[in-house]
């Protein structure tokens, strides 16, 4: 897994523990485009989405993680709607 994906997954897990994950953008292209190519960011985001959804599923959270406008966002597991903080 790309190190950006690992870092973002750790951030997501901490945000979930502190109930502050809803409404956050994860692996936002704008945050990394000075240091990484868009292809690298896209690959890292794909890795992050897979790992985040695996974590959310295994821990029975009512969320899924989806790509939304060049970042990843928590969404309602049943409706797929973006959760806003």
CSV table of N, CA, C and O in Angstrom, one decimal:
chain,number,residue,atom,x,y,z
A,1,UNK,N,0.9,-1.2,0.0
A,1,UNK,CA,0.0,0.0,0.0
A,1,UNK,C,0.9,1.2,0.0
A,1,UNK,O,1.9,1.3,0.7
A,2,UNK,N,0.5,2.2,-0.7
A,2,UNK,CA,1.2,3.5,-0.8
A,2,UNK,C,1.3,4.2,0.6
A,2,UNK,O,0.3,4.1,1.3
A,3,UNK,N,2.4,4.8,0.9
A,3,UNK,CA,2.6,5.4,2.2
A,3,UNK,C,1.6,6.5,2.5
A,3,UNK,O,1.2,6.7,3.6
A,4,UNK,N,1.1,7.2,1.5
A,4,UNK,CA,0.1,8.2,1.7
A,4,UNK,C,-1.2,7.5,2.1
A,4,UNK,O,-1.9,8.1,3.0
A,5,UNK,N,-1.5,6.4,1.6
A,5,UNK,CA,-2.7,5.7,2.0
A,5,UNK,C,-2.6,5.2,3.4
A,5,UNK,O,-3.6,5.3,4.2
A,6,UNK,N,-1.5,4.7,3.8
A,6,UNK,CA,-1.3,4.3,5.2
A,6,UNK,C,-1.4,5.5,6.2
A,6,UNK,O,-2.1,5.3,7.2
A,7,UNK,N,-0.8,6.6,5.8
A,7,UNK,CA,-0.9,7.8,6.7
A,7,UNK,C,-2.4,8.2,6.8
A,7,UNK,O,-2.8,8.6,7.9
A,8,UNK,N,-3.1,8.3,5.7
A,8,UNK,CA,-4.5,8.7,5.7
A,8,UNK,C,-5.4,7.7,6.5
A,8,UNK,O,-6.3,8.1,7.2
A,9,UNK,N,-5.1,6.4,6.4
A,9,UNK,CA,-5.8,5.4,7.1
A,9,UNK,C,-5.6,5.6,8.6
A,9,UNK,O,-6.6,5.5,9.4
A,10,UNK,N,-4.4,5.9,9.0
A,10,UNK,CA,-4.2,6.1,10.4
A,10,UNK,C,-5.0,7.3,10.9
A,10,UNK,O,-5.5,7.3,12.0
A,11,UNK,N,-5.0,8.4,10.1
A,11,UNK,CA,-5.7,9.6,10.4
A,11,UNK,C,-7.2,9.3,10.5
A,11,UNK,O,-7.9,9.7,11.4
A,12,UNK,N,-7.8,8.5,9.6
A,12,UNK,CA,-9.2,8.1,9.6
A,12,UNK,C,-9.5,7.4,10.9
A,12,UNK,O,-10.5,7.7,11.5
A,13,UNK,N,-8.7,6.4,11.2
A,13,UNK,CA,-8.9,5.6,12.4
A,13,UNK,C,-8.9,6.5,13.7
A,13,UNK,O,-9.8,6.4,14.5
A,14,UNK,N,-8.0,7.4,13.8
A,14,UNK,CA,-8.0,8.4,14.9
A,14,UNK,C,-9.2,9.2,14.9
A,14,UNK,O,-9.9,9.5,15.9
A,15,UNK,N,-9.6,9.7,13.7
A,15,UNK,CA,-10.8,10.6,13.6
A,15,UNK,C,-12.1,9.8,14.0
A,15,UNK,O,-13.0,10.3,14.6
A,16,UNK,N,-12.2,8.5,13.6
A,16,UNK,CA,-13.3,7.7,14.0
A,16,UNK,C,-13.4,7.5,15.5
A,16,UNK,O,-14.4,7.6,16.1
A,17,UNK,N,-12.2,7.3,16.1
A,17,UNK,CA,-12.2,7.1,17.5
A,17,UNK,C,-12.6,8.3,18.3
A,17,UNK,O,-13.2,8.3,19.4
A,18,UNK,N,-12.3,9.5,17.7
A,18,UNK,CA,-12.7,10.8,18.4
A,18,UNK,C,-14.0,11.4,17.8
A,18,UNK,O,-14.3,12.5,18.1
A,19,UNK,N,-14.7,10.6,17.0
A,19,UNK,CA,-16.0,11.0,16.4
A,19,UNK,C,-15.9,12.3,15.6
A,19,UNK,O,-16.7,13.1,15.7
A,20,UNK,N,-14.7,12.4,14.9
A,20,UNK,CA,-14.6,13.6,14.1
A,20,UNK,C,-14.3,13.3,12.6
A,20,UNK,O,-13.8,14.2,11.9
A,21,UNK,N,-14.7,12.1,12.2
A,21,UNK,CA,-14.4,11.8,10.8
A,21,UNK,C,-15.4,12.3,9.8
A,21,UNK,O,-15.1,12.5,8.6
A,22,UNK,N,-16.7,12.4,10.2
A,22,UNK,CA,-17.7,12.9,9.3
A,22,UNK,C,-17.5,14.3,8.8
A,22,UNK,O,-17.2,15.2,9.6
A,23,UNK,N,-17.5,14.5,7.5
A,23,UNK,CA,-17.3,15.8,6.9
A,23,UNK,C,-15.9,16.1,6.5
A,23,UNK,O,-15.6,17.1,5.9
A,24,UNK,N,-15.0,15.2,6.8
A,24,UNK,CA,-13.6,15.4,6.5
A,24,UNK,C,-13.3,14.9,5.1
A,24,UNK,O,-13.9,14.0,4.6
A,25,UNK,N,-12.3,15.5,4.4
A,25,UNK,CA,-11.8,15.1,3.2
A,25,UNK,C,-10.5,14.3,3.5
A,25,UNK,O,-9.7,14.7,4.2
A,26,UNK,N,-10.4,13.1,2.8
A,26,UNK,CA,-9.2,12.3,3.0
A,26,UNK,C,-8.5,12.1,1.6
A,26,UNK,O,-9.2,12.0,0.6
A,27,UNK,N,-7.2,12.2,1.6
A,27,UNK,CA,-6.4,12.1,0.5
A,27,UNK,C,-6.8,13.0,-0.7
A,27,UNK,O,-7.0,12.6,-1.8
A,28,UNK,N,-7.0,14.3,-0.3
A,28,UNK,CA,-7.4,15.3,-1.2
A,28,UNK,C,-6.2,15.7,-2.1
A,28,UNK,O,-5.1,15.9,-1.7
A,29,UNK,N,-6.5,15.7,-3.4
A,29,UNK,CA,-5.4,16.0,-4.4
A,29,UNK,C,-4.7,17.3,-4.1
A,29,UNK,O,-3.5,17.4,-4.2
A,30,UNK,N,-5.4,18.3,-3.7
A,30,UNK,CA,-4.9,19.6,-3.5
A,30,UNK,C,-3.8,19.6,-2.4
A,30,UNK,O,-2.9,20.3,-2.4
A,31,UNK,N,-4.0,18.7,-1.4
A,31,UNK,CA,-3.0,18.6,-0.3
A,31,UNK,C,-1.7,18.0,-0.7
A,31,UNK,O,-0.7,18.2,0.0
A,32,UNK,N,-1.6,17.3,-1.8
A,32,UNK,CA,-0.4,16.5,-2.1
A,32,UNK,C,0.2,16.9,-3.5
A,32,UNK,O,1.2,16.4,-3.8
A,33,UNK,N,-0.5,17.7,-4.3
A,33,UNK,CA,-0.1,17.8,-5.7
A,33,UNK,C,1.3,18.6,-5.8
A,33,UNK,O,1.9,18.5,-6.9
A,34,UNK,N,1.7,19.3,-4.8
A,34,UNK,CA,3.0,19.9,-4.9
A,34,UNK,C,4.2,18.9,-4.8
A,34,UNK,O,5.3,19.1,-5.3
A,35,UNK,N,3.9,17.7,-4.2
A,35,UNK,CA,5.0,16.7,-3.9
A,35,UNK,C,4.8,15.4,-4.7
A,35,UNK,O,5.7,14.6,-4.8
A,36,UNK,N,3.6,15.2,-5.2
A,36,UNK,CA,3.3,13.9,-5.9
A,36,UNK,C,2.6,14.2,-7.2
A,36,UNK,O,1.8,15.2,-7.3
A,37,UNK,N,2.8,13.3,-8.2
A,37,UNK,CA,2.0,13.4,-9.4
A,37,UNK,C,0.6,13.0,-9.2
A,37,UNK,O,0.2,12.3,-8.2
A,38,UNK,N,-0.3,13.4,-10.1
A,38,UNK,CA,-1.7,13.1,-9.9
A,38,UNK,C,-1.9,11.6,-10.0
A,38,UNK,O,-2.8,11.0,-9.4
A,39,UNK,N,-1.1,10.9,-10.8
A,39,UNK,CA,-1.2,9.4,-10.9
A,39,UNK,C,-0.8,8.8,-9.6
A,39,UNK,O,-1.5,7.8,-9.2
A,40,UNK,N,0.2,9.3,-8.9
A,40,UNK,CA,0.6,8.7,-7.6
A,40,UNK,C,-0.5,9.0,-6.6
A,40,UNK,O,-0.9,8.1,-5.8
A,41,UNK,N,-1.1,10.2,-6.6
A,41,UNK,CA,-2.2,10.5,-5.7
A,41,UNK,C,-3.4,9.6,-6.0
A,41,UNK,O,-4.0,9.1,-5.0
A,42,UNK,N,-3.7,9.4,-7.2
A,42,UNK,CA,-4.9,8.6,-7.6
A,42,UNK,C,-4.7,7.1,-7.1
A,42,UNK,O,-5.6,6.5,-6.6
A,43,UNK,N,-3.5,6.6,-7.3
A,43,UNK,CA,-3.1,5.2,-6.9
A,43,UNK,C,-3.2,5.2,-5.3
A,43,UNK,O,-3.8,4.2,-4.8
A,44,UNK,N,-2.7,6.1,-4.7
A,44,UNK,CA,-2.7,6.1,-3.2
A,44,UNK,C,-4.2,6.2,-2.7
A,44,UNK,O,-4.6,5.5,-1.8
A,45,UNK,N,-5.0,7.0,-3.4
A,45,UNK,CA,-6.4,7.1,-3.0
A,45,UNK,C,-7.1,5.8,-3.2
A,45,UNK,O,-7.9,5.4,-2.4
A,46,UNK,N,-6.9,5.1,-4.3
A,46,UNK,CA,-7.5,3.8,-4.6
A,46,UNK,C,-7.1,2.8,-3.5
A,46,UNK,O,-7.9,2.1,-2.9
A,47,UNK,N,-5.8,2.8,-3.1
A,47,UNK,CA,-5.3,2.0,-2.0
A,47,UNK,C,-6.0,2.4,-0.7
A,47,UNK,O,-6.5,1.5,0.1
A,48,UNK,N,-6.2,3.7,-0.4
A,48,UNK,CA,-6.8,4.1,0.8
A,48,UNK,C,-8.3,3.7,0.8
A,48,UNK,O,-8.8,3.2,1.8
A,49,UNK,N,-9.0,3.9,-0.3
A,49,UNK,CA,-10.4,3.5,-0.3
A,49,UNK,C,-10.6,2.1,0.0
A,49,UNK,O,-11.5,1.7,0.7
A,50,UNK,N,-9.8,1.2,-0.6
A,50,UNK,CA,-9.9,-0.2,-0.3
A,50,UNK,C,-9.6,-0.5,1.1
A,50,UNK,O,-10.4,-1.3,1.8
A,51,UNK,N,-8.5,0.0,1.7
A,51,UNK,CA,-8.2,-0.2,3.1
A,51,UNK,C,-9.2,0.3,4.0
A,51,UNK,O,-9.6,-0.3,5.0
A,52,UNK,N,-9.7,1.6,3.8
A,52,UNK,CA,-10.7,2.2,4.6
A,52,UNK,C,-12.0,1.4,4.6
A,52,UNK,O,-12.6,1.2,5.7
A,53,UNK,N,-12.4,1.0,3.5
A,53,UNK,CA,-13.7,0.2,3.4
A,53,UNK,C,-13.5,-1.1,4.1
A,53,UNK,O,-14.5,-1.6,4.7
A,54,UNK,N,-12.4,-1.7,4.0
A,54,UNK,CA,-12.1,-3.0,4.7
A,54,UNK,C,-12.2,-2.7,6.2
A,54,UNK,O,-12.9,-3.5,6.9
A,55,UNK,N,-11.6,-1.7,6.7
A,55,UNK,CA,-11.6,-1.3,8.1
A,55,UNK,C,-13.0,-1.0,8.6
A,55,UNK,O,-13.4,-1.5,9.6
A,56,UNK,N,-13.7,-0.2,7.8
A,56,UNK,CA,-15.1,0.2,8.2
A,56,UNK,C,-16.0,-1.1,8.3
A,56,UNK,O,-16.8,-1.2,9.2
A,57,UNK,N,-15.8,-2.0,7.3
A,57,UNK,CA,-16.7,-3.2,7.3
A,57,UNK,C,-16.3,-4.1,8.5
A,57,UNK,O,-17.2,-4.6,9.2
A,58,UNK,N,-15.0,-4.3,8.7
A,58,UNK,CA,-14.6,-5.3,9.8
A,58,UNK,C,-15.0,-4.7,11.1
A,58,UNK,O,-15.2,-5.5,12.1
A,59,UNK,N,-15.1,-3.4,11.3
A,59,UNK,CA,-15.5,-2.8,12.6
A,59,UNK,C,-16.9,-2.4,12.7
A,59,UNK,O,-17.3,-1.7,13.6
A,60,UNK,N,-17.7,-2.8,11.7
A,60,UNK,CA,-19.2,-2.6,11.7
A,60,UNK,C,-19.6,-1.1,11.8
A,60,UNK,O,-20.6,-0.8,12.5
A,61,UNK,N,-18.9,-0.3,11.1
A,61,UNK,CA,-19.3,1.1,11.1
A,61,UNK,C,-20.4,1.3,10.0
A,61,UNK,O,-20.4,0.5,9.1
A,62,UNK,N,-21.3,2.2,10.2
A,62,UNK,CA,-22.4,2.4,9.3
A,62,UNK,C,-22.0,3.3,8.1
A,62,UNK,O,-22.8,4.0,7.6
A,63,UNK,N,-20.7,3.2,7.7
A,63,UNK,CA,-20.2,4.1,6.7
A,63,UNK,C,-19.5,3.3,5.6
A,63,UNK,O,-19.1,2.1,5.8
A,64,UNK,N,-19.3,3.9,4.4
A,64,UNK,CA,-18.4,3.5,3.4
A,64,UNK,C,-17.6,4.7,3.0
A,64,UNK,O,-18.0,5.8,3.2
A,65,UNK,N,-16.5,4.5,2.4
A,65,UNK,CA,-15.6,5.5,1.9
A,65,UNK,C,-15.7,5.5,0.4
A,65,UNK,O,-15.6,4.5,-0.2
A,66,UNK,N,-16.0,6.7,-0.2
A,66,UNK,CA,-16.1,6.9,-1.6
A,66,UNK,C,-15.2,8.0,-2.1
A,66,UNK,O,-15.0,9.0,-1.3
A,67,UNK,N,-14.8,8.0,-3.4
A,67,UNK,CA,-14.1,9.1,-4.0
A,67,UNK,C,-15.1,10.1,-4.4
A,67,UNK,O,-16.1,9.8,-5.0
A,68,UNK,N,-14.9,11.4,-4.0
A,68,UNK,CA,-15.8,12.5,-4.3
A,68,UNK,C,-14.9,13.7,-4.6
A,68,UNK,O,-14.2,14.2,-3.8
A,69,UNK,N,-15.0,14.1,-5.9
A,69,UNK,CA,-14.2,15.3,-6.4
A,69,UNK,C,-12.8,15.3,-5.9
A,69,UNK,O,-12.3,16.2,-5.2
A,70,UNK,N,-12.0,14.3,-6.3
A,70,UNK,CA,-10.6,14.2,-6.1
A,70,UNK,C,-10.2,14.1,-4.6
A,70,UNK,O,-9.1,14.6,-4.2
A,71,UNK,N,-11.1,13.6,-3.8
A,71,UNK,CA,-10.7,13.2,-2.4
A,71,UNK,C,-11.6,12.1,-2.0
A,71,UNK,O,-12.4,11.6,-2.8
A,72,UNK,N,-11.5,11.6,-0.8
A,72,UNK,CA,-12.3,10.5,-0.3
A,72,UNK,C,-13.1,11.0,0.9
A,72,UNK,O,-12.7,11.8,1.7
A,73,UNK,N,-14.4,10.6,0.9
A,73,UNK,CA,-15.3,11.1,1.9
A,73,UNK,C,-16.1,9.9,2.5
A,73,UNK,O,-16.4,8.9,1.8
A,74,UNK,N,-16.5,10.0,3.8
A,74,UNK,CA,-17.3,9.1,4.4
A,74,UNK,C,-18.7,9.3,3.9
A,74,UNK,O,-19.2,10.4,3.8
A,75,UNK,N,-19.4,8.1,3.6
A,75,UNK,CA,-20.8,8.2,3.1
A,75,UNK,C,-21.6,7.2,3.9
A,75,UNK,O,-21.1,6.2,4.5
A,76,UNK,N,-22.9,7.4,3.9
A,76,UNK,CA,-23.8,6.5,4.5
A,76,UNK,C,-23.8,5.1,3.9
A,76,UNK,O,-23.8,5.0,2.6
A,77,UNK,N,-23.6,4.1,4.6
A,77,UNK,CA,-23.5,2.7,4.1
A,77,UNK,C,-24.7,2.3,3.3
A,77,UNK,O,-24.6,1.6,2.3
A,78,UNK,N,-25.9,2.7,3.8
A,78,UNK,CA,-27.1,2.2,3.1
A,78,UNK,C,-27.5,3.1,1.9
A,78,UNK,O,-27.9,2.5,0.9
A,79,UNK,N,-27.3,4.4,2.0
A,79,UNK,CA,-27.8,5.2,0.9
A,79,UNK,C,-26.6,5.7,0.0
A,79,UNK,O,-26.9,6.1,-1.2
A,80,UNK,N,-25.4,5.6,0.4
A,80,UNK,CA,-24.3,6.1,-0.3
A,80,UNK,C,-24.1,7.6,-0.3
A,80,UNK,O,-23.2,8.1,-1.0
A,81,UNK,N,-25.0,8.3,0.4
A,81,UNK,CA,-24.9,9.7,0.4
A,81,UNK,C,-23.7,10.2,1.3
A,81,UNK,O,-23.4,9.7,2.3
A,82,UNK,N,-23.1,11.3,0.8
A,82,UNK,CA,-22.0,11.9,1.5
A,82,UNK,C,-22.5,12.4,2.9
A,82,UNK,O,-23.5,13.1,3.0
A,83,UNK,N,-21.7,12.1,3.9
A,83,UNK,CA,-22.0,12.6,5.3
A,83,UNK,C,-21.3,13.9,5.5
A,83,UNK,O,-20.1,14.0,5.3
A,84,UNK,N,-22.0,14.9,5.9
A,84,UNK,CA,-21.5,16.3,6.1
A,84,UNK,C,-21.5,16.5,7.6
A,84,UNK,O,-22.4,16.2,8.3
A,85,UNK,N,-20.4,17.2,8.0
A,85,UNK,CA,-20.2,17.4,9.4
A,85,UNK,C,-21.0,18.6,9.9
A,85,UNK,O,-21.8,19.3,9.4
